[in-house]
PDB file of C-alpha atoms in Angstrom:
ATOM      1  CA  UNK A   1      19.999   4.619  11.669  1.00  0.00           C
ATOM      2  CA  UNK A   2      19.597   4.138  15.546  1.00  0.00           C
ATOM      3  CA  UNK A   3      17.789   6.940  15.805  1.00  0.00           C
ATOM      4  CA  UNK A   4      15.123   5.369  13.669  1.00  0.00           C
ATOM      5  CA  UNK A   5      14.366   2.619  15.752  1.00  0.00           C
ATOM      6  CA  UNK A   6      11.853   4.620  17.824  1.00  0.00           C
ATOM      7  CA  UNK A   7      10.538   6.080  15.140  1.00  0.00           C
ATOM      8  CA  UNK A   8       9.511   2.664  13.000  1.00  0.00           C
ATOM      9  CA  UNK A   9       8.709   1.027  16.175  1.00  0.00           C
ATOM     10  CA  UNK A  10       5.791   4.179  17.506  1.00  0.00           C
ATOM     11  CA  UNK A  11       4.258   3.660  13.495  1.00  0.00           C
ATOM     12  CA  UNK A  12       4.375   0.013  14.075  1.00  0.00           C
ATOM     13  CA  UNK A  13       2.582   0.191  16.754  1.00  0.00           C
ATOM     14  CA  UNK A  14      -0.292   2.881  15.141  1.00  0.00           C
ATOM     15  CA  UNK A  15      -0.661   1.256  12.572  1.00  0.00           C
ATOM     16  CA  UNK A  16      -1.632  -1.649  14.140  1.00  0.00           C
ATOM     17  CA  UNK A  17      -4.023  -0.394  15.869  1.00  0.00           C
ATOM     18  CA  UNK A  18      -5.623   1.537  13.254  1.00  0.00           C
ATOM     19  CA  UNK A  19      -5.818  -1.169  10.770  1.00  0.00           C
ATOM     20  CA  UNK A  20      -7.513  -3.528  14.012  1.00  0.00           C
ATOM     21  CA  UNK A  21      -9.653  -0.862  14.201  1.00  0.00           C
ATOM     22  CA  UNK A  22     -10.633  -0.745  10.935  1.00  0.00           C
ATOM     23  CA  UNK A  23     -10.984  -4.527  10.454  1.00  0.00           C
ATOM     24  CA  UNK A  24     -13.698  -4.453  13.769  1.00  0.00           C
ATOM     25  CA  UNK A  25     -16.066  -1.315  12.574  1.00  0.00           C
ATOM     26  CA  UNK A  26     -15.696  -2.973   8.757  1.00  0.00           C
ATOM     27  CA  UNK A  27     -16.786  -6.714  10.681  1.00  0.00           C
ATOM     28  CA  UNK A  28     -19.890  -4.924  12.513  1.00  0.00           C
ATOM     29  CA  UNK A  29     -21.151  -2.861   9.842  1.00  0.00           C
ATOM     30  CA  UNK A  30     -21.115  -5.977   7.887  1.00  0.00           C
ATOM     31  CA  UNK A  31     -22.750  -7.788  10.176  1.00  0.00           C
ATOM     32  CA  UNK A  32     -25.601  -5.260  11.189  1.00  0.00           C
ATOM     33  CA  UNK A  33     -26.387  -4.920   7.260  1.00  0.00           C
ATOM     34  CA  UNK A  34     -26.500  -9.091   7.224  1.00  0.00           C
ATOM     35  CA  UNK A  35     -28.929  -8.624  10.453  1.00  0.00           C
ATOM     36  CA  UNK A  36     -30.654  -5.650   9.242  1.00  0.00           C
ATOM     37  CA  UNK A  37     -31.751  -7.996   5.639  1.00  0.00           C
ATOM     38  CA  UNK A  38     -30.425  -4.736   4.207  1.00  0.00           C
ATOM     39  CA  UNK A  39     -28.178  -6.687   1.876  1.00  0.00           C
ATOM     40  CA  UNK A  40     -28.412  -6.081  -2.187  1.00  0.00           C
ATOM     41  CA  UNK A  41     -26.176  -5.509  -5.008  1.00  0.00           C
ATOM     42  CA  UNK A  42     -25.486  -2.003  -4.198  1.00  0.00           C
ATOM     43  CA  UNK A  43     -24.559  -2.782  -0.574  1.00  0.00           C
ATOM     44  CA  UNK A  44     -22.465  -5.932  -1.536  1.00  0.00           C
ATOM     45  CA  UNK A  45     -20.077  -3.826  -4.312  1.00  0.00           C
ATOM     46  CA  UNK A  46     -19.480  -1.556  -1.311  1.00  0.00           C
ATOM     47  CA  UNK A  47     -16.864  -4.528   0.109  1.00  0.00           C
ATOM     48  CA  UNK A  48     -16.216  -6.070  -2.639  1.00  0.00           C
ATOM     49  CA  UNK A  49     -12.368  -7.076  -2.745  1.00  0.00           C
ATOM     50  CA  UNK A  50      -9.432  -6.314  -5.073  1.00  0.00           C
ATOM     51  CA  UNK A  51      -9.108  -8.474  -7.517  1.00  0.00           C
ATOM     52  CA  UNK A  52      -6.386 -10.803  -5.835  1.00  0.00           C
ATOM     53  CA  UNK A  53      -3.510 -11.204  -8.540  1.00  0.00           C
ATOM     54  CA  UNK A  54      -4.027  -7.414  -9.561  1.00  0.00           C
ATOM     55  CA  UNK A  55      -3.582  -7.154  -6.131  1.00  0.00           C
ATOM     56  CA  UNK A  56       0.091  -8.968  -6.052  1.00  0.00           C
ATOM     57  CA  UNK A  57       0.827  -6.798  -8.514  1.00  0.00           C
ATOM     58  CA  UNK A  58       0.851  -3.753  -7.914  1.00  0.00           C
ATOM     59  CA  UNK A  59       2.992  -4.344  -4.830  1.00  0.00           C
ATOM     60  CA  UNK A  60       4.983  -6.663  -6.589  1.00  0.00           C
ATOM     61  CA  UNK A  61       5.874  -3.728  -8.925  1.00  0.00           C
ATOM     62  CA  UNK A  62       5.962  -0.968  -6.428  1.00  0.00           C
ATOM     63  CA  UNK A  63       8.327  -3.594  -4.439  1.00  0.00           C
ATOM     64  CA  UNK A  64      10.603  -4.093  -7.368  1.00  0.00           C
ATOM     65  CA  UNK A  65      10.697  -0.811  -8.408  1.00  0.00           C
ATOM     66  CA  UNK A  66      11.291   0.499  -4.646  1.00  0.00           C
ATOM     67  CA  UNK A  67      14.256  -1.889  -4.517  1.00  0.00           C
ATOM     68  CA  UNK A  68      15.917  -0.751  -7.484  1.00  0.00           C
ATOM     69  CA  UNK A  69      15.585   3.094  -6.439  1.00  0.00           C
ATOM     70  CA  UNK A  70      17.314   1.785  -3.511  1.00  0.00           C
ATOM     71  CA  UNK A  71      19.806  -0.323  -5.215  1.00  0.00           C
ATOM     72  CA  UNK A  72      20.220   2.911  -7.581  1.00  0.00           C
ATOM     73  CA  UNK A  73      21.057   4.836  -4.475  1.00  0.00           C
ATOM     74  CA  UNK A  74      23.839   2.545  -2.383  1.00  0.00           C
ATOM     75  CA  UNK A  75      25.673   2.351  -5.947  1.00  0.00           C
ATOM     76  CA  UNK A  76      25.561   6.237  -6.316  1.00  0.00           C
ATOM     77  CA  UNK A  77      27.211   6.308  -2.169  1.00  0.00           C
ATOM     78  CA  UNK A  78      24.259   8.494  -1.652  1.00  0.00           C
ATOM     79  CA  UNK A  79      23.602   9.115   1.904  1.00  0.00           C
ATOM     80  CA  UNK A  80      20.147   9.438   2.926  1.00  0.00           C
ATOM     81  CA  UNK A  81      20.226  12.715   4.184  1.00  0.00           C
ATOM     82  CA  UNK A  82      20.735  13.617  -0.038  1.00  0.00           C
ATOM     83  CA  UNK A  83      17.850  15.321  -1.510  1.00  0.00           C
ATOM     84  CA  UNK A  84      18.828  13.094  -4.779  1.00  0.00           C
ATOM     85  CA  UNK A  85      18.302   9.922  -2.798  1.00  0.00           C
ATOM     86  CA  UNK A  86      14.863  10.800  -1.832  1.00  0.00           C
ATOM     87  CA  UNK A  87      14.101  11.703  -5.263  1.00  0.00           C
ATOM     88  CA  UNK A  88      15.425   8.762  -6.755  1.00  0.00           C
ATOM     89  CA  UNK A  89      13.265   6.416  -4.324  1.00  0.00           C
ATOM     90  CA  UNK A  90      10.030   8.920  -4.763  1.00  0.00           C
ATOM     91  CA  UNK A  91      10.641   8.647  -8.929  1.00  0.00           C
ATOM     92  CA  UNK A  92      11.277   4.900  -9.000  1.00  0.00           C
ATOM     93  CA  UNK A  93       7.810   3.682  -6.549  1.00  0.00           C
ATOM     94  CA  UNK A  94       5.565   6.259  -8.795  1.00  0.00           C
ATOM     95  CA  UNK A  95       7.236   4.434 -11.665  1.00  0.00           C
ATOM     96  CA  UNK A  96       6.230   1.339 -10.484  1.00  0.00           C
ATOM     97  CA  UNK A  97       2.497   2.973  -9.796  1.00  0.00           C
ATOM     98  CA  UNK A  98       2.118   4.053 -13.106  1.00  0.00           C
ATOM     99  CA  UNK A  99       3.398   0.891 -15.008  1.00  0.00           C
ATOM    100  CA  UNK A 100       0.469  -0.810 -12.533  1.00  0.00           C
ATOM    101  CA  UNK A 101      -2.081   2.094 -13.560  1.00  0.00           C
ATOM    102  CA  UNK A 102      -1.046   1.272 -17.516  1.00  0.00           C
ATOM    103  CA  UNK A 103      -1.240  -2.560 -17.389  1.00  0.00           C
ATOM    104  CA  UNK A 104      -4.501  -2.651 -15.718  1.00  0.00           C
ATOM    105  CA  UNK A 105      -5.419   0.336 -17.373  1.00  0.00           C
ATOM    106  CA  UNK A 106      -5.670  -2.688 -20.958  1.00  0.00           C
ATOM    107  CA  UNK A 107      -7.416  -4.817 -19.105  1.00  0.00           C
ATOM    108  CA  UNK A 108     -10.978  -2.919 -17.805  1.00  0.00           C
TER     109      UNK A 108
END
């Protein structure tokens, strides 16, 4: 688990600076498109947000589902070098994708 550490700390850090990175050049093309009076309806759908409680969700279920693949796992006395234990989490969070994909799936 130690040996992790590093690991989650080096994609913290990445990440991080990708999504700031992301958030700026998203900002200025905005803004040069505002500046530019090169706004319309095609050119607003481009950032148009998820819906917000769609949003919730999803990661709500991909959350719950996650947890019980791991909860699955400590009661099994997997370890997490297991193939089984990877499979169990990688089954259980595209469960929880696919009962998002199905519920939203009724609503469009």
């Amino acid at each position: 688990m130690k040996e992790l550490i590093p690991i989650v700390g080096i994609i913290a850090v990445f990440g991080s600076i990708i999504l700031f990175v992301s958030i700026l050049t998203n900002y200025s093309l905005k803004r040069k498109l505002i500046d530019k009076n090169m706004v319309n309806e095609k050119t607003a759908n481009l950032f148009k947000r998820e819906d917000g409680k769609l949003n919730a969700l999803k990661w709500g279920l991909i959350t719950l589902l996650g947890g019980v693949g791991l909860i699955t796992i400590d009661s099994m006395r997997l370890d997490a070098d297991d193939a089984m234990a990877w499979g169990i989490e990688a089954v259980c969070v595209a469960v929880g994708f696919l009962t998002y994909y199905f519920l939203t799936r009724k609503n469009q």
